[in-house]
mmCIF file of C-alpha atoms in Angstrom:
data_model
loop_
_atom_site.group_PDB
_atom_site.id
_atom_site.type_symbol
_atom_site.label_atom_id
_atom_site.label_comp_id
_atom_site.label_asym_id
_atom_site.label_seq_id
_atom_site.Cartn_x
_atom_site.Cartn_y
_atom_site.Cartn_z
ATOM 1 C CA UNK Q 894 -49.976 -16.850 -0.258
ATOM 2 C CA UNK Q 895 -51.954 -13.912 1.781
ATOM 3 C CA UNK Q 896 -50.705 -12.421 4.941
ATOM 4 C CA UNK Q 897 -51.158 -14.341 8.088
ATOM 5 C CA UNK Q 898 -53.360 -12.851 10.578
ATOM 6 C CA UNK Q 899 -54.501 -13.379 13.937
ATOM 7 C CA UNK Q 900 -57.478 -12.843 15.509
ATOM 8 C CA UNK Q 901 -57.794 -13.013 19.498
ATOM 9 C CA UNK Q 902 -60.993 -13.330 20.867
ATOM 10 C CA UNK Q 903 -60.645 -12.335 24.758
ATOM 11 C CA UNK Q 904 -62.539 -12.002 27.715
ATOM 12 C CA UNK Q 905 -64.442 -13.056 30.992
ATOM 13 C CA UNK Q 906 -66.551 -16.562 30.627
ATOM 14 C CA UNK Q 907 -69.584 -16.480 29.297
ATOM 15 C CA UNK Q 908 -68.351 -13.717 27.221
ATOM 16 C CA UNK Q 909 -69.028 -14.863 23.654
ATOM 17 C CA UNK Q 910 -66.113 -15.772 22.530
ATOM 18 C CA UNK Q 911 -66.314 -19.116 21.386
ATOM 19 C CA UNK Q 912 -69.986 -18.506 19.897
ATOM 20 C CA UNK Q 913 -68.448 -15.541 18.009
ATOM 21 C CA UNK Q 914 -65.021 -17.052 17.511
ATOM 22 C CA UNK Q 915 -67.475 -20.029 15.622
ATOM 23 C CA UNK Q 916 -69.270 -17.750 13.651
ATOM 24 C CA UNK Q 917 -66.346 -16.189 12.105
ATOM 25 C CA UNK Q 918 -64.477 -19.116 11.547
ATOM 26 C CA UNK Q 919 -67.194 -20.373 9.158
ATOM 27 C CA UNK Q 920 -67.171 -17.533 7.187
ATOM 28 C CA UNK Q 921 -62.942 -17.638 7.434
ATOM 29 C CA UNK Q 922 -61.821 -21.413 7.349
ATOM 30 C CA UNK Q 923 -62.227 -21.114 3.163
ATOM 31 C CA UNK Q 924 -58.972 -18.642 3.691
ATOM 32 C CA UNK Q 925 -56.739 -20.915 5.286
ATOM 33 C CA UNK Q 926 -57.985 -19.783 8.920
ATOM 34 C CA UNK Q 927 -57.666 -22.389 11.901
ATOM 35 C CA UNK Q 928 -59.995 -21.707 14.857
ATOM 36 C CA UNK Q 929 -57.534 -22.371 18.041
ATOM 37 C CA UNK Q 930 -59.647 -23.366 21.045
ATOM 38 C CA UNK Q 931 -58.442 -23.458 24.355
ATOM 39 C CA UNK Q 932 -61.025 -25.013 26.258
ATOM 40 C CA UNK Q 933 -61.052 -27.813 23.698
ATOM 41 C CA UNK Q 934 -57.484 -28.936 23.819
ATOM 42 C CA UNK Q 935 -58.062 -29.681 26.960
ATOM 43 C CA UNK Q 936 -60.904 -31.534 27.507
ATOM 44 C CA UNK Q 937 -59.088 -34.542 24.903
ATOM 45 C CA UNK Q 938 -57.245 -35.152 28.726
ATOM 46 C CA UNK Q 939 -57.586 -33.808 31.753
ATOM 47 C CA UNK Q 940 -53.652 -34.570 33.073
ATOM 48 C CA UNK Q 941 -52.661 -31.456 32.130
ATOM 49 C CA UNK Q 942 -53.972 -29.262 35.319
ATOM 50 C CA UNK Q 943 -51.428 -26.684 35.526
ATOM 51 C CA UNK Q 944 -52.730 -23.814 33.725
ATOM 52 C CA UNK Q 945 -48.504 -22.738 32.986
ATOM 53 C CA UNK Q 946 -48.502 -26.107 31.620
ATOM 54 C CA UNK Q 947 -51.631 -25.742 29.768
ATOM 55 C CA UNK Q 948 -50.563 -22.419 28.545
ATOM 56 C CA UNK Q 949 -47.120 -23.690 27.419
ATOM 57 C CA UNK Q 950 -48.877 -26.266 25.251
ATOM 58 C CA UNK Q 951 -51.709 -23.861 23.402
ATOM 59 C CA UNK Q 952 -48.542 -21.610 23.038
ATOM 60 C CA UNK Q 953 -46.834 -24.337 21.029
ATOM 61 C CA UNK Q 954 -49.415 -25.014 19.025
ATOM 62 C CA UNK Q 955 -49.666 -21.467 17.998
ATOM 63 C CA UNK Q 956 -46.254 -21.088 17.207
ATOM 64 C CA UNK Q 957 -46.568 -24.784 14.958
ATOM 65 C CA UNK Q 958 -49.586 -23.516 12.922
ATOM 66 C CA UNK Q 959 -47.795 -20.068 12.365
ATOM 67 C CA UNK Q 960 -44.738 -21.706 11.096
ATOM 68 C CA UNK Q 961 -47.289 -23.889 8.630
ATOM 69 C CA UNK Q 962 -48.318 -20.438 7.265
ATOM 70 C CA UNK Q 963 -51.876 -20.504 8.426
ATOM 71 C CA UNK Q 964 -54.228 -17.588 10.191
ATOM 72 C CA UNK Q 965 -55.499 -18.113 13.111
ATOM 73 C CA UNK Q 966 -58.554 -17.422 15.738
ATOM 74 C CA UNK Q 967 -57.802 -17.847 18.618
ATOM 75 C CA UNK Q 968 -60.673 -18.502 21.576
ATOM 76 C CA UNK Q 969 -58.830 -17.821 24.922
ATOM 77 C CA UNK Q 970 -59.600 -15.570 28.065
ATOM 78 C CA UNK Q 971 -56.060 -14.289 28.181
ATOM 79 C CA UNK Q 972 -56.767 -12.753 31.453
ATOM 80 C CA UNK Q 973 -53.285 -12.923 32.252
ATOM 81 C CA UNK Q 974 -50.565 -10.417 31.105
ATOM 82 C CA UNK Q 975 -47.911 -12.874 30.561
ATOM 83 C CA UNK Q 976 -49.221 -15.075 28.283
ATOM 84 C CA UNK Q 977 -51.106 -12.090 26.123
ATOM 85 C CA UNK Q 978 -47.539 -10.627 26.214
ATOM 86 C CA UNK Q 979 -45.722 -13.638 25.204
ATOM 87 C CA UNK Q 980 -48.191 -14.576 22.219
ATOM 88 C CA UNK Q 981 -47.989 -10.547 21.112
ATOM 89 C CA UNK Q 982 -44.224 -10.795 21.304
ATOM 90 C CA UNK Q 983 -44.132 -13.404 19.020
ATOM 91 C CA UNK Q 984 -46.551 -12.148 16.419
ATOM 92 C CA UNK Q 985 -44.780 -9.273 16.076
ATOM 93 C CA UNK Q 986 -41.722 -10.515 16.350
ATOM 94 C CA UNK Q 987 -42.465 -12.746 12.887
ATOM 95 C CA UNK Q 988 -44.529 -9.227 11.379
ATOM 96 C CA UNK Q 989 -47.651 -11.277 11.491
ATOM 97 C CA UNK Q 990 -50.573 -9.387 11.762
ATOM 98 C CA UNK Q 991 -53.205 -9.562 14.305
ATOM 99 C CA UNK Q 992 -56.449 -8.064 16.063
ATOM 100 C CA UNK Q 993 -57.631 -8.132 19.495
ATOM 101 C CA UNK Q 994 -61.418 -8.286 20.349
ATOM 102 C CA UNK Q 995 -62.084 -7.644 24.012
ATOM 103 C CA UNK Q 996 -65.768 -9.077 24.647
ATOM 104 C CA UNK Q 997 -67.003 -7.119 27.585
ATOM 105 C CA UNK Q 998 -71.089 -7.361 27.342
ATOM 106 C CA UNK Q 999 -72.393 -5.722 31.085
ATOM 107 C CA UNK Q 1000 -71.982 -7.698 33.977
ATOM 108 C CA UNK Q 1001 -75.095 -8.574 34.737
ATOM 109 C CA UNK Q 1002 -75.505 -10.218 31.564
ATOM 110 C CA UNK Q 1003 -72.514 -11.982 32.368
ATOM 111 C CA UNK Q 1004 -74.002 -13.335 35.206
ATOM 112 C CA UNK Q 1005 -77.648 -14.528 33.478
ATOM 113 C CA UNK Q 1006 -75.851 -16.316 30.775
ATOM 114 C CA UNK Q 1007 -73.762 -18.328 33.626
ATOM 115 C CA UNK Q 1008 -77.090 -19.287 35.106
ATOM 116 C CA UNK Q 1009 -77.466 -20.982 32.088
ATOM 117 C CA UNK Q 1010 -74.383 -22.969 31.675
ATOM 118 C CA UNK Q 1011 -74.815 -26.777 32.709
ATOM 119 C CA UNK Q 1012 -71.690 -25.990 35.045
ATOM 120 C CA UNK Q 1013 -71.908 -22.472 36.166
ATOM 121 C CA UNK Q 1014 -68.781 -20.306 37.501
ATOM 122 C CA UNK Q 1015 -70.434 -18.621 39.550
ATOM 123 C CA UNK Q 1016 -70.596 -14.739 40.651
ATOM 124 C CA UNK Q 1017 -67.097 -14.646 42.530
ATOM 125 C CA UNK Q 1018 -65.411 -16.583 39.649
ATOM 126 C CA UNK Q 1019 -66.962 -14.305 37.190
ATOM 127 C CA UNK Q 1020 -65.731 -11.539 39.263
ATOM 128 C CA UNK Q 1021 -62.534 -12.443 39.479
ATOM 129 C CA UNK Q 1022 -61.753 -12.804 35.780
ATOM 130 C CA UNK Q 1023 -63.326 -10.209 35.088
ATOM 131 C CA UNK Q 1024 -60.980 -8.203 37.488
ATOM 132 C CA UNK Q 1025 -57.997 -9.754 36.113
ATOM 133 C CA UNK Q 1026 -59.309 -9.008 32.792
ATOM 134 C CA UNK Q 1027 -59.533 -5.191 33.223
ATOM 135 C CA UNK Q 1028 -56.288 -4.918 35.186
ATOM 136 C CA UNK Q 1029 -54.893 -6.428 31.803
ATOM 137 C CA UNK Q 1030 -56.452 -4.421 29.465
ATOM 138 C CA UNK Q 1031 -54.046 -4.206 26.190
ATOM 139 C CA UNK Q 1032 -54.447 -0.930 24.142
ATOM 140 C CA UNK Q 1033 -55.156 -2.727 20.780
ATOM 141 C CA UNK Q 1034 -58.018 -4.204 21.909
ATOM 142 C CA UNK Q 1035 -60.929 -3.391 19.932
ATOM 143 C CA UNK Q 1036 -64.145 -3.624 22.388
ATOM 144 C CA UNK Q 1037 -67.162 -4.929 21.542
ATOM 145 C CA UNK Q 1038 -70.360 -5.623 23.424
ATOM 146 C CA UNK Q 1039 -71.736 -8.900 22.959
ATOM 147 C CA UNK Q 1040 -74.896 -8.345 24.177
ATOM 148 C CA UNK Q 1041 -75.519 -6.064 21.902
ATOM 149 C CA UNK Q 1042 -74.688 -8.444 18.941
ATOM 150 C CA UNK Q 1043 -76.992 -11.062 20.446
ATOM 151 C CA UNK Q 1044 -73.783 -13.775 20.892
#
């Protein structure tokens, strides 16, 4: 069996994440990868409103498909410090290996591709995660600029 690894794809909405996420799952899921997406659990049922709650469940899950020995992509904002921490803890808690890809194209690019969207956030909500984002930053994040990769 190869190592496990984990990839986290993080950052603001309309980011890229899932559209990258996607893209290198297909060219992955032959190795045993799972593509974890947050924004899809929850649209199965909308009870769960609390994002701890919310949180607590994707965390689960993680933990479940790690046990099962698989790799895993995982396509979540993780604007907060917590739950980056607590998923980080874990990985390297079991020596699993993993990779952090901070999408960060330039605001205003941000803010065009939410124009877009069926159900925009709008500027303040864009703002805001982004905010959080930054003020999380985690030093193993490798940074990449979406735009630029046409995501």
């Amino acid at each position: 069996m190869e190592k496990q690894l984990v990839i986290i794809f993080r950052g603001v909405p309309r980011s890229g994440k899932t559209v990258l996420a996607k893209n290198i799952f297909e060219n992955l899921k032959e190795k045993g990868f799972i593509l974890l997406q947050y924004d899809e659990i929850f649209k199965i049922k909308k009870i769960f409103e609390k994002k701890k709650m919310r949180f607590k469940i994707f965390y689960s899950i993680i933990k479940e498909l790690l046990k099962e020995g698989y790799s895993l992509i995982l396509d979540y904002s993780f604007t907060s410090r917590k739950e980056l921490s607590k998923v980080l803890k874990y990985l390297k808690r079991r020596k699993i290996n993993f990779r952090i890809y901070l999408l960060n194209p330039p605001f205003e690019i941000l803010l065009e591709r939410d124009k877009n969207f069926p159900e925009p956030k709008g500027k303040e909500k864009i703002i805001k995660f982004y905010n959080r984002l930054m003020k999380n930053f985690e030093p193993y994040s490798i940074i990449l600029d979406t735009h630029k990769l046409n995501v």
